[in-house]
Coordinates of N, CA, C and O in Angstrom, one line a residue:
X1 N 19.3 -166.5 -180.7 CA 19.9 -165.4 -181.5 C 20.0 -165.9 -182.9 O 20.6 -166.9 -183.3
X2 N 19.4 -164.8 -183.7 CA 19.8 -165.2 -185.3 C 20.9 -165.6 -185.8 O 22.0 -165.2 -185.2
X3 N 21.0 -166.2 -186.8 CA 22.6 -166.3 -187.5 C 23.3 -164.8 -187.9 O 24.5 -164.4 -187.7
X4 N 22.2 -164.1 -188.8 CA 23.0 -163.0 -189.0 C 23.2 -161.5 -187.7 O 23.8 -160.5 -187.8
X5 N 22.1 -162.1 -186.6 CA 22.8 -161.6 -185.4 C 24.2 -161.8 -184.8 O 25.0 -160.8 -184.6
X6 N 24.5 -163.6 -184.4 CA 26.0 -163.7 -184.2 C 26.8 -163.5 -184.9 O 27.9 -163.6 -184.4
X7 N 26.7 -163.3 -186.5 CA 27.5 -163.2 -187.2 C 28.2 -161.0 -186.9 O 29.3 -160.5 -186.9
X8 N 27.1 -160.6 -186.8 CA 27.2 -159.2 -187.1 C 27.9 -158.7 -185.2 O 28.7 -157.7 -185.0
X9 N 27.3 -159.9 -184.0 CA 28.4 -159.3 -183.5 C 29.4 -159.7 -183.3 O 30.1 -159.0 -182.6
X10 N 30.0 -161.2 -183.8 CA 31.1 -161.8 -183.4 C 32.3 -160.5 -184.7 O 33.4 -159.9 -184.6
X11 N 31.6 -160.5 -185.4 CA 32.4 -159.5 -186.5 C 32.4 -157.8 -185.6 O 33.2 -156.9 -185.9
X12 N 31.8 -157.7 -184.8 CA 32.0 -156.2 -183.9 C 32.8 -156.0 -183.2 O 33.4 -154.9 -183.1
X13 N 33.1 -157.5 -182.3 CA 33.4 -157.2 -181.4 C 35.0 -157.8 -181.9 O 36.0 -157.4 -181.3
X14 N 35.1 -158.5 -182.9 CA 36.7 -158.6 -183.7 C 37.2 -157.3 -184.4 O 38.3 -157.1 -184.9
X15 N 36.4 -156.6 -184.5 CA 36.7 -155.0 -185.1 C 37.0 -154.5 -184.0 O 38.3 -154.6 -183.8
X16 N 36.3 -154.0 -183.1 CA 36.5 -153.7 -182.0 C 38.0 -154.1 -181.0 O 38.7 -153.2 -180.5
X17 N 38.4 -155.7 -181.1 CA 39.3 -155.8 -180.0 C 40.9 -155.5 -181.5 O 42.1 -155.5 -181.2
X18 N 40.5 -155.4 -182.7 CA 41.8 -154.6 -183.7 C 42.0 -153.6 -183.1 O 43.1 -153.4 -182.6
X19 N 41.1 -152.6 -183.1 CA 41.2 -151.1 -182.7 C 42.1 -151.3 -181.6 O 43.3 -151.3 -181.9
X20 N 41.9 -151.4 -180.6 CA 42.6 -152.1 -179.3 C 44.2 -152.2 -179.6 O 45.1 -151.4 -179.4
X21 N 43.9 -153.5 -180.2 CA 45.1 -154.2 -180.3 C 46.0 -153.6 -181.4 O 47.1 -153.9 -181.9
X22 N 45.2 -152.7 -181.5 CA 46.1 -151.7 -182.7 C 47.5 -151.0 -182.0 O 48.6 -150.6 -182.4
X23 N 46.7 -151.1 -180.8 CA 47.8 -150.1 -179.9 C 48.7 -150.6 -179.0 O 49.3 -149.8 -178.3
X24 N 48.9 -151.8 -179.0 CA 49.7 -152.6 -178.6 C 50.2 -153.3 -178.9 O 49.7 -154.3 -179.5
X25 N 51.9 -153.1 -178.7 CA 52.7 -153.9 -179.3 C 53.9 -153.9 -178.6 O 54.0 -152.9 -177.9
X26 N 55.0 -154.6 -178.5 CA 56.0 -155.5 -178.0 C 57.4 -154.5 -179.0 O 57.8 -154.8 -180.1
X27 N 57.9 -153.5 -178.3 CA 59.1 -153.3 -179.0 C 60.2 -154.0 -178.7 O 60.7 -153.9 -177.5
X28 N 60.7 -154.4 -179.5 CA 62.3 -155.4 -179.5 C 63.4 -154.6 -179.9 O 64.5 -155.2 -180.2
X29 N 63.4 -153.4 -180.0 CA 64.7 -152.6 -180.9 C 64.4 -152.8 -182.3 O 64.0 -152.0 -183.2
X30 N 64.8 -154.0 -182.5 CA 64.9 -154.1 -184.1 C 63.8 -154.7 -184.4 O 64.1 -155.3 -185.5
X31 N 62.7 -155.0 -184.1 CA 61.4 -155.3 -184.5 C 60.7 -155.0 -183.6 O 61.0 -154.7 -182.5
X32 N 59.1 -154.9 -184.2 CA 58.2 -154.7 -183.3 C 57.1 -155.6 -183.4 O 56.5 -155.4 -184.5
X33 N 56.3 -156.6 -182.5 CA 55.3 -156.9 -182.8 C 53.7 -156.5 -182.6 O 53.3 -156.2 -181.5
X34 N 53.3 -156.4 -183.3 CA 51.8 -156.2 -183.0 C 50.9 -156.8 -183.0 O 50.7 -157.3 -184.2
X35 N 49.8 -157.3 -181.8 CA 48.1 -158.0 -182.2 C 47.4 -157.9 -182.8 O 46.4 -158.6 -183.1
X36 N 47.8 -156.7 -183.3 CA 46.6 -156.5 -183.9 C 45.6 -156.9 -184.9 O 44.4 -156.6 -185.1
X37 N 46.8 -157.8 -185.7 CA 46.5 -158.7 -186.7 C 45.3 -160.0 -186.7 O 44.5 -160.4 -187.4
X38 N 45.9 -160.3 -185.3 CA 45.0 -161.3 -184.6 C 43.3 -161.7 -184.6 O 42.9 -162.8 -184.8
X39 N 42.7 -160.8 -184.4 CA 41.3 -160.6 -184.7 C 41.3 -160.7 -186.1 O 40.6 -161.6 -186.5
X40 N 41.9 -160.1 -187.1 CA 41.4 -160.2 -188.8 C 41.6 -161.7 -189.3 O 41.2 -162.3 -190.2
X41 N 42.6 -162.1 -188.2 CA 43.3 -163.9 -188.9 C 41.9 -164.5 -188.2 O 41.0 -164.8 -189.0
X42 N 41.7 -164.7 -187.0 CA 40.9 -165.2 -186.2 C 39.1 -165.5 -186.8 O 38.3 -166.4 -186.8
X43 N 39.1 -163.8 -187.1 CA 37.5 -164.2 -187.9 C 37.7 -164.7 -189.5 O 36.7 -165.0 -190.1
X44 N 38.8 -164.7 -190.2 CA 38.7 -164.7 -191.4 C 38.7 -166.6 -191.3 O 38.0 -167.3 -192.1
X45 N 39.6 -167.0 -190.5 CA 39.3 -168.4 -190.2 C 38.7 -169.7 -189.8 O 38.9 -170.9 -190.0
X46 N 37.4 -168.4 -188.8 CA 36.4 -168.8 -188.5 C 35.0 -168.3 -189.1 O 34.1 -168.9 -188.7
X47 N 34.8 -167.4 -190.0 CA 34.0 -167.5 -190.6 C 33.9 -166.6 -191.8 O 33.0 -165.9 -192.1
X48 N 34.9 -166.8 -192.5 CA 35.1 -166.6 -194.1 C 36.1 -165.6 -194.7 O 36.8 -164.9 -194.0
X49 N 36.2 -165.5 -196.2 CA 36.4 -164.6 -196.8 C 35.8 -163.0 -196.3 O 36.5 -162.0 -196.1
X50 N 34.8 -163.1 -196.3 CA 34.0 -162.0 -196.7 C 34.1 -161.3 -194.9 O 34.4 -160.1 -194.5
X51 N 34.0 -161.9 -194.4 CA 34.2 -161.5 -192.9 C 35.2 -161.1 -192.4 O 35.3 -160.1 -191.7
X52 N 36.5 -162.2 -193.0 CA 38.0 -161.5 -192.9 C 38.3 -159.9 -193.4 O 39.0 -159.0 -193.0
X53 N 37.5 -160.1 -194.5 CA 37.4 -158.5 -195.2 C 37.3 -157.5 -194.5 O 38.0 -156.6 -194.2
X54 N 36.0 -157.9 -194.0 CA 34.9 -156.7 -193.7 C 35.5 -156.5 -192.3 O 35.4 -155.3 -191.8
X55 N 36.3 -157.8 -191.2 CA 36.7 -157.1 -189.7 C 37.8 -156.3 -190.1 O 37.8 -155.1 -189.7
X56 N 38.9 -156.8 -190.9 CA 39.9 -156.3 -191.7 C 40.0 -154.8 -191.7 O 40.5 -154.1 -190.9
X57 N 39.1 -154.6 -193.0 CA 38.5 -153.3 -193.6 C 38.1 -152.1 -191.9 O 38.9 -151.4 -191.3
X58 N 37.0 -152.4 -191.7 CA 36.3 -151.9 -190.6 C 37.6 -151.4 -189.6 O 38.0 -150.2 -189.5
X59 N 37.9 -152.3 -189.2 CA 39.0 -152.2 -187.6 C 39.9 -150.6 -188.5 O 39.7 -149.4 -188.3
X60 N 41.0 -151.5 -189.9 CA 41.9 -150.8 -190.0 C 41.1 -149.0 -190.2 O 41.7 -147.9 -189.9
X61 N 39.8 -149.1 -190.6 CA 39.4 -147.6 -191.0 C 39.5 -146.9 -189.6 O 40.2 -145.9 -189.3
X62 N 38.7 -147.8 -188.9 CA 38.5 -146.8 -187.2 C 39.8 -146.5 -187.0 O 40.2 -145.4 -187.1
X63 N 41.1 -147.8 -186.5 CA 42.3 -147.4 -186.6 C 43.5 -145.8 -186.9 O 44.2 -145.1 -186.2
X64 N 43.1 -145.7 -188.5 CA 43.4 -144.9 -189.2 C 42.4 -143.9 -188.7 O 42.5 -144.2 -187.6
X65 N 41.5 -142.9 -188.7 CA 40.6 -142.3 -188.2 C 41.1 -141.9 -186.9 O 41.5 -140.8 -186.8
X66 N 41.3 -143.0 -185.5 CA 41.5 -143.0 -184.5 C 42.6 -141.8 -184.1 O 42.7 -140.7 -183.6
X67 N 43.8 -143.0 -185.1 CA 45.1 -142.4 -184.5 C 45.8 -141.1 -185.5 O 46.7 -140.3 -185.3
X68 N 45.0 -141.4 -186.6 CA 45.6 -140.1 -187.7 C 44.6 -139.1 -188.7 O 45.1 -138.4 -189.7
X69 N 43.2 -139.1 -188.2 CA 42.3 -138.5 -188.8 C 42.1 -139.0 -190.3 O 42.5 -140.0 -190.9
X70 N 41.6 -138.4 -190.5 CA 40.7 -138.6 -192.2 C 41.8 -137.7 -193.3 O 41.8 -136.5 -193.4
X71 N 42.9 -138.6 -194.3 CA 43.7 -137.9 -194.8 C 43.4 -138.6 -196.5 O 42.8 -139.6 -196.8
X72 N 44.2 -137.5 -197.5 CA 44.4 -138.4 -198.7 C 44.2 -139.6 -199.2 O 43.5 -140.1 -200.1
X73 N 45.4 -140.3 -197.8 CA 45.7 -141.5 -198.1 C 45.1 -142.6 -197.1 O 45.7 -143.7 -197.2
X74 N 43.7 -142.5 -196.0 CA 43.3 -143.1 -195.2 C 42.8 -144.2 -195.7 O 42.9 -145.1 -194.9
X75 N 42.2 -144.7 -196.6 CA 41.4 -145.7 -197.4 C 42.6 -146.5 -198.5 O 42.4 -147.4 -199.2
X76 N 43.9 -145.6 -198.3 CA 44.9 -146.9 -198.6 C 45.2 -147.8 -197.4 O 45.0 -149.0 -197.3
X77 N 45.7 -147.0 -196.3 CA 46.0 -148.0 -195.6 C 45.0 -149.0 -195.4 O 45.3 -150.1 -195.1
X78 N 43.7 -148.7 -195.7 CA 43.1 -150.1 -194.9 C 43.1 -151.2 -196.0 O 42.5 -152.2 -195.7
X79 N 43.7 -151.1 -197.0 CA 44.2 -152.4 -197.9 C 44.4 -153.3 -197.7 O 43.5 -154.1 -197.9
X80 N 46.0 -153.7 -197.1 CA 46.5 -154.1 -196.6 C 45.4 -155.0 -195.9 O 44.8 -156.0 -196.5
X81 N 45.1 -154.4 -194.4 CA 44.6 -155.2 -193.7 C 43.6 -156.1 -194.0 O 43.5 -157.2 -193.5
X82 N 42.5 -155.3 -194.9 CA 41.5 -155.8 -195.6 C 41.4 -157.4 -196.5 O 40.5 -158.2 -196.6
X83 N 43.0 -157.3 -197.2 CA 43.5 -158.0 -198.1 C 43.8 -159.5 -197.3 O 43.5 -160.7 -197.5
X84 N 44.6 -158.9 -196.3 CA 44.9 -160.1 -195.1 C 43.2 -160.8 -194.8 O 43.0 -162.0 -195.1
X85 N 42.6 -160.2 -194.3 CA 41.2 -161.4 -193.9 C 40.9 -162.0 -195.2 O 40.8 -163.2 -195.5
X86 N 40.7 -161.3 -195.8 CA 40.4 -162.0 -197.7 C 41.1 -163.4 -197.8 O 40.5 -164.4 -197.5
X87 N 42.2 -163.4 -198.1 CA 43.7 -164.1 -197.9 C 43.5 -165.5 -196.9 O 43.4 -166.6 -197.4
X88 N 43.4 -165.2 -195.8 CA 43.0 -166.0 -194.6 C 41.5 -166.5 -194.6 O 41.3 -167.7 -194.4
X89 N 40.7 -165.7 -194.9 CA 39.4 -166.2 -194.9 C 39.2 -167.6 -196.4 O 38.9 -168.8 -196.4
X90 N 39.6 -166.6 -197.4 CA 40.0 -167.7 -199.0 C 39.8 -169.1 -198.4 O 38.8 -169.7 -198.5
X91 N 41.3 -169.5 -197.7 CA 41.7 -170.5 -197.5 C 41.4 -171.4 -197.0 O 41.5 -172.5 -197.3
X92 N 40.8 -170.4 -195.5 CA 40.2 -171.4 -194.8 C 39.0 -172.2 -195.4 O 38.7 -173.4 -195.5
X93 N 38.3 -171.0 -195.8 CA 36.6 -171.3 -196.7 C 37.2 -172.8 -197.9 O 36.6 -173.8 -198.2
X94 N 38.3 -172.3 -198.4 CA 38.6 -173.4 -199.3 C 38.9 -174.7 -198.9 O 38.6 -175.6 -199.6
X95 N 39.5 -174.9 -197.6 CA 39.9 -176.0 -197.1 C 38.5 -176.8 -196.1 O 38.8 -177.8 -195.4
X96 N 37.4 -176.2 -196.0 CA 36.2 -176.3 -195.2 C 36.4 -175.8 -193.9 O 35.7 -176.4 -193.1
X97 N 37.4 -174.7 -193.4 CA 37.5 -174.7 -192.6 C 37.8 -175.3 -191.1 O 37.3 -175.1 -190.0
X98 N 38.9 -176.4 -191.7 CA 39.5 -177.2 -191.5 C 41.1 -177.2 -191.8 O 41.7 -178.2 -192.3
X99 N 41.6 -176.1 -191.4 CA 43.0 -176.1 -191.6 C 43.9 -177.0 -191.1 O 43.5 -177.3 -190.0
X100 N 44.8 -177.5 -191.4 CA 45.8 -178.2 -190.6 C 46.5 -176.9 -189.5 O 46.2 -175.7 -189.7
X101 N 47.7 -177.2 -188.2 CA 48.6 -175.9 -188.0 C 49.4 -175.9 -188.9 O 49.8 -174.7 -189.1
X102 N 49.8 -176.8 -189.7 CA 50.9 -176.1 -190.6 C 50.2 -175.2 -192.0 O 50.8 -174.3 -192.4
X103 N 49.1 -175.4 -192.4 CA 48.6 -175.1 -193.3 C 47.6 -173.3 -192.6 O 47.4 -172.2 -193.2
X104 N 47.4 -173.7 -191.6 CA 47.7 -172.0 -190.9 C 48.5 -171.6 -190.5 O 48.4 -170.4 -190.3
X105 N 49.4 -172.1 -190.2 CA 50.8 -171.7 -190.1 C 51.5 -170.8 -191.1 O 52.0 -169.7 -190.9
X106 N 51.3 -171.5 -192.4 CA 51.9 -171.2 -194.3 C 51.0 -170.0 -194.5 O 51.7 -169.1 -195.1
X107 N 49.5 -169.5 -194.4 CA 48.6 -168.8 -194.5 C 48.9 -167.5 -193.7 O 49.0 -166.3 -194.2
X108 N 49.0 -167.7 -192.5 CA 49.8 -166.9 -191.8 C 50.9 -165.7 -192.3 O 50.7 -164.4 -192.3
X109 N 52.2 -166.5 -192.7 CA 53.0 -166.3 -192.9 C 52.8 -165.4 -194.5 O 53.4 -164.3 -194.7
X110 N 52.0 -166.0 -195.5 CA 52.1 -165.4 -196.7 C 51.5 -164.4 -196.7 O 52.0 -163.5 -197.3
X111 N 50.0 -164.2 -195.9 CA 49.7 -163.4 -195.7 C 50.3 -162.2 -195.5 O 50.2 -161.2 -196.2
X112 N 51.3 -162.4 -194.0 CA 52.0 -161.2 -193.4 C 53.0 -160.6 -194.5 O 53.1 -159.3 -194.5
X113 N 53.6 -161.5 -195.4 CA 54.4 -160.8 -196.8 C 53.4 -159.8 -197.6 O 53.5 -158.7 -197.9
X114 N 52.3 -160.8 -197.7 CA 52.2 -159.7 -198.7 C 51.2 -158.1 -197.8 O 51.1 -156.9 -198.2
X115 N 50.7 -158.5 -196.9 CA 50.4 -157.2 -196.1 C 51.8 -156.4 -195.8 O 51.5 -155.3 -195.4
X116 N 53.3 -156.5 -195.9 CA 53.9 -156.2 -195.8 C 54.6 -155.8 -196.8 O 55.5 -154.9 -196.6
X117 N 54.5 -156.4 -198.5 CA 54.4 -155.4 -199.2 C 53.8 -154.5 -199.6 O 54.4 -153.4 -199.8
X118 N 52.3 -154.5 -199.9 CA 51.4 -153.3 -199.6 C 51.6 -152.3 -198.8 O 51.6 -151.2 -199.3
X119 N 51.9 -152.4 -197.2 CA 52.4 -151.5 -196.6 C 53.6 -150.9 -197.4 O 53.7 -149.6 -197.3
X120 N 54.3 -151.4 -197.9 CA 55.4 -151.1 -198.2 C 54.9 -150.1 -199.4 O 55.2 -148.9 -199.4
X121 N 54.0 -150.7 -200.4 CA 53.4 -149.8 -201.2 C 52.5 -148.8 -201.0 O 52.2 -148.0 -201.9
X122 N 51.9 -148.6 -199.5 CA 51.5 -147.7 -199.4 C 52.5 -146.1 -198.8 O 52.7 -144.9 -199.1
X123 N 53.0 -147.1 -197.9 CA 54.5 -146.0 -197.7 C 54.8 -144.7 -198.7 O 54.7 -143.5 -198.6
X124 N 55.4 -145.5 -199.9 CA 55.5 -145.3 -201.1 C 54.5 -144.3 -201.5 O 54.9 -143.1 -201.2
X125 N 53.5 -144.4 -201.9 CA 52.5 -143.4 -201.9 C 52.4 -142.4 -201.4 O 52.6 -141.3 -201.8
X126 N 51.9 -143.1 -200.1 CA 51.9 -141.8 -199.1 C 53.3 -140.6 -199.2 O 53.2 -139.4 -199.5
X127 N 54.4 -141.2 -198.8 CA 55.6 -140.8 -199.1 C 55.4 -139.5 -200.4 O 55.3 -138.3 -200.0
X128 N 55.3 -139.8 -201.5 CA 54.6 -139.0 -202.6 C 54.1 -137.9 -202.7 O 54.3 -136.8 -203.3
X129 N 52.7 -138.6 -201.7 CA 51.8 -137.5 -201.8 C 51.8 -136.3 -201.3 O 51.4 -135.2 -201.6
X130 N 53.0 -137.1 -200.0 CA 53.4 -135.8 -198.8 C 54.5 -135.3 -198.8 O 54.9 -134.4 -198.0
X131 N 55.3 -135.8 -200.1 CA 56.6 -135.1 -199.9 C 57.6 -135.3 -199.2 O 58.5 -134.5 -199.1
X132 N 57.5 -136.8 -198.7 CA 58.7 -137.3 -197.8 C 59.3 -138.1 -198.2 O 60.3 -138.5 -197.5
X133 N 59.2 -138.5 -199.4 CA 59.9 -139.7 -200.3 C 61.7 -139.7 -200.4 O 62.4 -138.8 -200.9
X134 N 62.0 -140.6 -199.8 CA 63.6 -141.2 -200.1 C 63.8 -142.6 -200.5 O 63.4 -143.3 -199.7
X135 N 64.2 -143.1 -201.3 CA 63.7 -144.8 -201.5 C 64.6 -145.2 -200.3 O 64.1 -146.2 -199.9
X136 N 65.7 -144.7 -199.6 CA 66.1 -145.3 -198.2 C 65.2 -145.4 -197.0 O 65.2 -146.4 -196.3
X137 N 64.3 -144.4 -196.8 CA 63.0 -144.2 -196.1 C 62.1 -145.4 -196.5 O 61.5 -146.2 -195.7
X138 N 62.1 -145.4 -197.5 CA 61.0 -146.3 -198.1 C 61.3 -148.1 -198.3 O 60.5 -149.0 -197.8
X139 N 62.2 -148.4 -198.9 CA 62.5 -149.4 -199.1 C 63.6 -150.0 -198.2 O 63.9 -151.2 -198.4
X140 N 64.2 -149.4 -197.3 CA 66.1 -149.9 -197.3 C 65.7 -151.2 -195.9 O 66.4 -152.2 -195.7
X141 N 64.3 -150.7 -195.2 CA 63.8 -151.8 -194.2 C 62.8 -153.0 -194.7 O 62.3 -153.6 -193.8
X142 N 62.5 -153.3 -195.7 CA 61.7 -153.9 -196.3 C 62.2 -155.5 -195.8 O 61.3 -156.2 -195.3
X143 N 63.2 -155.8 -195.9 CA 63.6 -157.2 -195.2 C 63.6 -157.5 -193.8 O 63.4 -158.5 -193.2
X144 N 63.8 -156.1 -193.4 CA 63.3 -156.4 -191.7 C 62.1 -156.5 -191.7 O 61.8 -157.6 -191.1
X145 N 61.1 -155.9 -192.3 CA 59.9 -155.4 -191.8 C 59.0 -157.3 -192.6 O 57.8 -157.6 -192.3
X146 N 59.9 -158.0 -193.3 CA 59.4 -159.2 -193.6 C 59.4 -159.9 -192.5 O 58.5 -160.5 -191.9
X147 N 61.0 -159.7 -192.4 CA 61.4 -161.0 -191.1 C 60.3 -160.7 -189.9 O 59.9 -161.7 -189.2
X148 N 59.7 -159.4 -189.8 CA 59.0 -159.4 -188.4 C 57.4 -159.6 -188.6 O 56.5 -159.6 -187.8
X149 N 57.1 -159.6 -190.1 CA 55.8 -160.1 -190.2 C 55.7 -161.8 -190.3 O 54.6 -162.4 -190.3
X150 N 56.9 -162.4 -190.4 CA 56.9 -163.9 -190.0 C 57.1 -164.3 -188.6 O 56.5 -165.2 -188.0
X151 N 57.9 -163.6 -188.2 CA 58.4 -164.0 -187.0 C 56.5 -163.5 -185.8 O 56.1 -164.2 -184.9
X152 N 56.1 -162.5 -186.3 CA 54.7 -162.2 -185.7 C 53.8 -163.1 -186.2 O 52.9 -163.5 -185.4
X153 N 53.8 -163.7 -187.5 CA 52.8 -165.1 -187.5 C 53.2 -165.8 -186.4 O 52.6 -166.0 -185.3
X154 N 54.5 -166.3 -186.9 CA 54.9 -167.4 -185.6 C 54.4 -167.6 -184.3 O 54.0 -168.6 -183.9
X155 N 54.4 -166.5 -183.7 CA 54.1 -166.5 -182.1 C 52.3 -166.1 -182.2 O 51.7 -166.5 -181.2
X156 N 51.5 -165.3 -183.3 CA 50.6 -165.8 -183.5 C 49.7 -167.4 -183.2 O 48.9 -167.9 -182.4
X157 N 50.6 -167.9 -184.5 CA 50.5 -169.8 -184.4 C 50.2 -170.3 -182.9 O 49.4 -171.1 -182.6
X158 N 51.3 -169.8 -182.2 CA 50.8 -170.3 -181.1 C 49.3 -170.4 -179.9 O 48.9 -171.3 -179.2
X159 N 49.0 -168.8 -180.2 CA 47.7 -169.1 -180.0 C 46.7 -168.9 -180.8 O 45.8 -168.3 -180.2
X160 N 46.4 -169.1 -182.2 CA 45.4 -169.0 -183.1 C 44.2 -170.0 -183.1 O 43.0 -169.8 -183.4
X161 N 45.0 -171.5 -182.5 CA 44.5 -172.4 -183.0 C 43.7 -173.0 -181.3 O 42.9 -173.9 -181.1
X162 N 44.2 -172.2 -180.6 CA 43.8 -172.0 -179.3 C 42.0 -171.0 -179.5 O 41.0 -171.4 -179.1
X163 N 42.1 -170.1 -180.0 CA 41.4 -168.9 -180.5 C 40.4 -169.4 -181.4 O 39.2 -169.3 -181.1
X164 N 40.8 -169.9 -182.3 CA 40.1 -170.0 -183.6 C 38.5 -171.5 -182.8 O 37.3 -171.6 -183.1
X165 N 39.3 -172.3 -182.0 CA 38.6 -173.7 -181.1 C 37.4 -173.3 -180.8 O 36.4 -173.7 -181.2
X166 N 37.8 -172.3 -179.8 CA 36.8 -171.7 -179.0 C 36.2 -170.7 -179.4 O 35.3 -170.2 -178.7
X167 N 36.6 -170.3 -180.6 CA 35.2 -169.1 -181.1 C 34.5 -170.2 -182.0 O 33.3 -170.5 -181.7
X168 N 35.0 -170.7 -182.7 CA 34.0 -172.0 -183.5 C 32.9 -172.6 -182.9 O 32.1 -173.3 -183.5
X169 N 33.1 -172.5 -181.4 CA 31.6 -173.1 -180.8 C 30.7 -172.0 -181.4 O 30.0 -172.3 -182.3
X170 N 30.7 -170.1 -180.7 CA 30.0 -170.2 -181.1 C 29.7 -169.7 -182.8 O 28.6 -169.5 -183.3
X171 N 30.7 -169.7 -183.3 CA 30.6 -169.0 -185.1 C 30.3 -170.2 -185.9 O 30.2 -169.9 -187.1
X172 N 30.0 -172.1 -185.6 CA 30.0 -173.0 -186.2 C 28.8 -173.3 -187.1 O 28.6 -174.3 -187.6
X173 N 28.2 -172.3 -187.2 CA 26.7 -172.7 -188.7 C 27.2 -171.1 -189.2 O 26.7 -170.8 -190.3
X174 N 27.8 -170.3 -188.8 CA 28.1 -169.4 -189.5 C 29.0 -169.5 -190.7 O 28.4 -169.5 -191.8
X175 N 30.1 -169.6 -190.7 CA 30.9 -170.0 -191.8 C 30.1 -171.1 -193.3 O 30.7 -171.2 -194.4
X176 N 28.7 -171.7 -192.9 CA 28.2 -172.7 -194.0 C 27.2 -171.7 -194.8 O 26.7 -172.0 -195.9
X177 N 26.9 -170.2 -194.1 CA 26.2 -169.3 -195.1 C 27.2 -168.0 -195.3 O 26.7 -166.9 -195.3
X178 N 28.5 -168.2 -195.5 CA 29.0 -167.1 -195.7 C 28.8 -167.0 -197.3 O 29.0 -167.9 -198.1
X179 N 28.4 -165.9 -197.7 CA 27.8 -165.9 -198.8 C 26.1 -165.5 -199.3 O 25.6 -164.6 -199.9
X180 N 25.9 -166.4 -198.7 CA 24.1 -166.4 -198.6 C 23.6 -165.5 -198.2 O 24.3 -164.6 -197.8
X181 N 22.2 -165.4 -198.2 CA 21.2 -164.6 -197.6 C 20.9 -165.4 -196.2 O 20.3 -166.5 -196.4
X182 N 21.2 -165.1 -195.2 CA 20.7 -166.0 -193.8 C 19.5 -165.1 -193.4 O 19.5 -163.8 -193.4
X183 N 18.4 -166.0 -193.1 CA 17.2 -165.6 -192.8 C 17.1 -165.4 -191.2 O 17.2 -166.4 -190.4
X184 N 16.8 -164.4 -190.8 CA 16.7 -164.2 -189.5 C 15.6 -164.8 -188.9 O 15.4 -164.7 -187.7

């Protein structure tokens, strides 16, 4: 199998299990966690910037599409998510993809802030566009909605690096042409 064969389906089938995992999540009362993150950390760590983007990008559009049709504001939400593989992918790509856990652990975590201000800014927006705007609506959960984008790295962490092992068998010449033209 070509390089830009495994590359195009290990990136499908990480789009794919977002959608999914879009829909599943863990309510606690006062937080909620979701997987869905997991796949955009996962490829962005294993094989780049540009890949974290694009499972990122991809997943969150079908997502949005899926569960709420084609609106205004559909191509904001997928920001956020988008921004997250970027973010995660950056890092890893920067460190040779060779993170330490604590140093995905920290990646993790800043990530989920700032996908959780964006959300926050997209709220905002949206809120706007639609006419639902209260800054209590909008902002008054902004510290919970941190604490639960850390506390969801966290339990993340625990199996990322489990995840990230065993896809690197097979994504491991992929990440050295992210970027390039790979010749089929």
């Amino acid at each position: 199998m070509s390089l830009r064969m495994k590359r195009f389906t290990t990136a499908a089938v990480l789009v794919a299990l977002y959608v999914v995992l879009s829909y599943v999540a863990i309510d606690l009362k006062v937080m909620k966690l979701s997987f869905a993150g997991l796949p955009v950390i996962v490829g962005g760590l294993c094989m780049g910037p540009l890949a974290g983007l694009e499972i990122g990008a991809l997943g969150a559009f079908l997502e949005q599409i899926l569960r709420y049709g084609f609106s205004a504001t559909t191509f904001l939400w997928i920001i956020p998510v988008a921004v997250r593989g970027l973010m995660v992918g950056s890092c890893a790509k920067k460190k040779g993809f060779a993170l330490t856990t604590f140093e995905t652990g920290l990646i993790m975590v800043l990530s989920a802030v700032v996908v959780t201000l964006l959300n926050t800014g997209c709220i905002y927006i949206d809120s706007r566009i639609y006419g639902y705007y209260s800054f209590a609506a909008v902002f008054s959960m902004i510290f919970v909605r941190i604490a639960t984008g850390i506390v969801t790295s966290l339990v993340y962490l625990l199996i990322v690096p489990y995840l990230v092992k065993r896809l690197r068998v097979f994504t491991s010449q992929l990440h050295q042409t992210e970027g390039t033209e790979v010749k089929a």
